Every structure is written in C-alpha cells, then in structure tokens.
Coordinates of C-alpha atoms in Angstrom, one line a residue:
X1 CA -17.1 15.1 13.5
X2 CA -13.7 14.7 12.8
X3 CA -13.8 10.8 13.1
X4 CA -16.4 10.6 10.2
X5 CA -13.5 12.0 7.7
X6 CA -11.3 9.9 5.3
X7 CA -7.3 10.2 4.8
X8 CA -5.2 10.0 2.1
X9 CA -1.5 9.3 2.8
X10 CA 0.2 9.7 -0.5
X11 CA 3.4 6.9 -0.7
X12 CA 4.7 7.9 -4.1
X13 CA 3.2 9.5 -7.1
X14 CA 5.9 8.4 -9.9
X15 CA 4.4 6.8 -12.9
X16 CA 6.8 4.2 -14.6
X17 CA 9.9 5.8 -13.4
X18 CA 10.4 6.3 -9.4
X19 CA 12.8 8.9 -8.5
X20 CA 14.9 8.8 -5.1
X21 CA 12.1 11.0 -3.2
X22 CA 9.4 9.7 -5.3
X23 CA 8.4 5.8 -5.3
X24 CA 5.7 4.9 -8.1
X25 CA 1.9 5.2 -7.0
X26 CA 1.1 4.1 -3.9
X27 CA -1.7 5.6 -1.1
X28 CA -3.6 4.7 2.0
X29 CA -7.2 5.7 2.5
X30 CA -8.0 5.6 6.2
X31 CA -10.9 6.4 7.8
X32 CA -13.5 4.7 10.4
X33 CA -10.9 2.5 11.7
X34 CA -10.2 0.9 8.3
X35 CA -6.9 1.5 5.9
X36 CA -7.2 0.4 2.7
X37 CA -3.7 0.2 0.5
X38 CA -4.2 1.6 -3.0
X39 CA -2.0 0.6 -5.7
X40 CA 1.3 -0.9 -4.8
X41 CA 3.9 0.2 -7.4
X42 CA 7.9 0.2 -6.8
X43 CA 9.6 1.5 -3.8
X44 CA 6.0 2.3 -2.0
X45 CA 6.3 -0.8 0.4
X46 CA 9.2 1.2 2.2
X47 CA 7.1 4.2 2.2
X48 CA 3.9 2.0 3.4
X49 CA 6.2 1.0 6.6
X50 CA 6.5 4.7 7.7
X51 CA 2.4 4.7 8.3
X52 CA 1.7 0.9 9.3
X53 CA 3.3 -2.6 9.0
X54 CA 3.2 -4.6 5.6
X55 CA 0.5 -6.7 6.9
X56 CA -1.4 -3.7 8.4
X57 CA -3.7 -2.9 5.6
X58 CA -7.3 -4.2 5.8
X59 CA -7.8 -4.5 2.0
X60 CA -5.6 -3.8 -1.2
X61 CA -7.3 -1.7 -4.1
X62 CA -5.2 -1.9 -7.5
X63 CA -6.5 0.6 -10.3
X64 CA -5.3 -1.3 -12.9
X65 CA -2.4 -3.7 -13.8
X66 CA 0.0 -1.5 -15.1
X67 CA 3.4 -2.2 -13.5
X68 CA 3.3 1.2 -11.8
X69 CA 0.5 0.4 -9.9
X70 CA 0.8 -3.4 -9.1
X71 CA 5.1 -4.3 -9.1
X72 CA 5.6 -4.7 -5.5
X73 CA 2.7 -6.6 -4.6
X74 CA 4.4 -9.7 -4.6
X75 CA 7.6 -8.2 -3.0
X76 CA 5.5 -6.7 -0.3
X77 CA 4.1 -10.4 0.3
X78 CA 7.8 -11.8 0.5
X79 CA 8.9 -9.0 2.8
X80 CA 6.2 -10.1 5.4
X81 CA 6.7 -13.3 5.1
X82 CA 10.6 -13.0 5.8
X83 CA 10.3 -10.4 8.2
X84 CA 8.1 -13.3 10.2
X85 CA 4.9 -10.7 9.8
X86 CA 1.6 -13.1 10.6
X87 CA -1.0 -12.4 8.6
X88 CA -4.0 -13.6 10.3
X89 CA -6.6 -13.6 7.4
X90 CA -5.9 -13.0 4.1
X91 CA -6.2 -9.5 2.6
X92 CA -8.7 -8.5 0.3
X93 CA -7.6 -7.7 -3.0

C-alpha cells in the first residue's frame, strides 16, 4: 500500500563545502506518520523548513560527528528557541 512506503527527502548533499544551491548533508526520512531528520550539515535547517518546522522531527539521527553532518544541530536549536517554537518533549538524538 502507498502508506507503507518510506520517503527520503534530500535537504543537501554537499560534503565539507556547501554551495549556494546545495547545503551540506541533511535528509528527512518519513513513513508511518514519523519523520526522522538524518544529519544536520551547514545550511540544511533552511531547507528543512521547506518540508517541516524546526521542532517537527520525531527524532534526529547523526551518521557521524564530522562537521558536514552535525554542524547545524546547535544553530537549529537556537533558531527554534528564538522563533518561539515550543518543543513539547525532547527530540531523541
């Protein structure tokens, strides 16, 4: 059934050097009513907001701690905080 499929949204796929049209690595995996943000590279929060709000992921999974995968975790937190986005419960990381 179509509702059983997983969907992958690419937010960016650049490595250490993002370009204007391609942020560093960031993805959203959606399915069964759950949205998981995979990696949080530079520039990916801006693209994330095209699909879900900053506090919207049900979980965040970081593949490894190199900057092109994790640099925007802290900035996304502060952006949500200063935008007045209330996150009801901690987002599992």
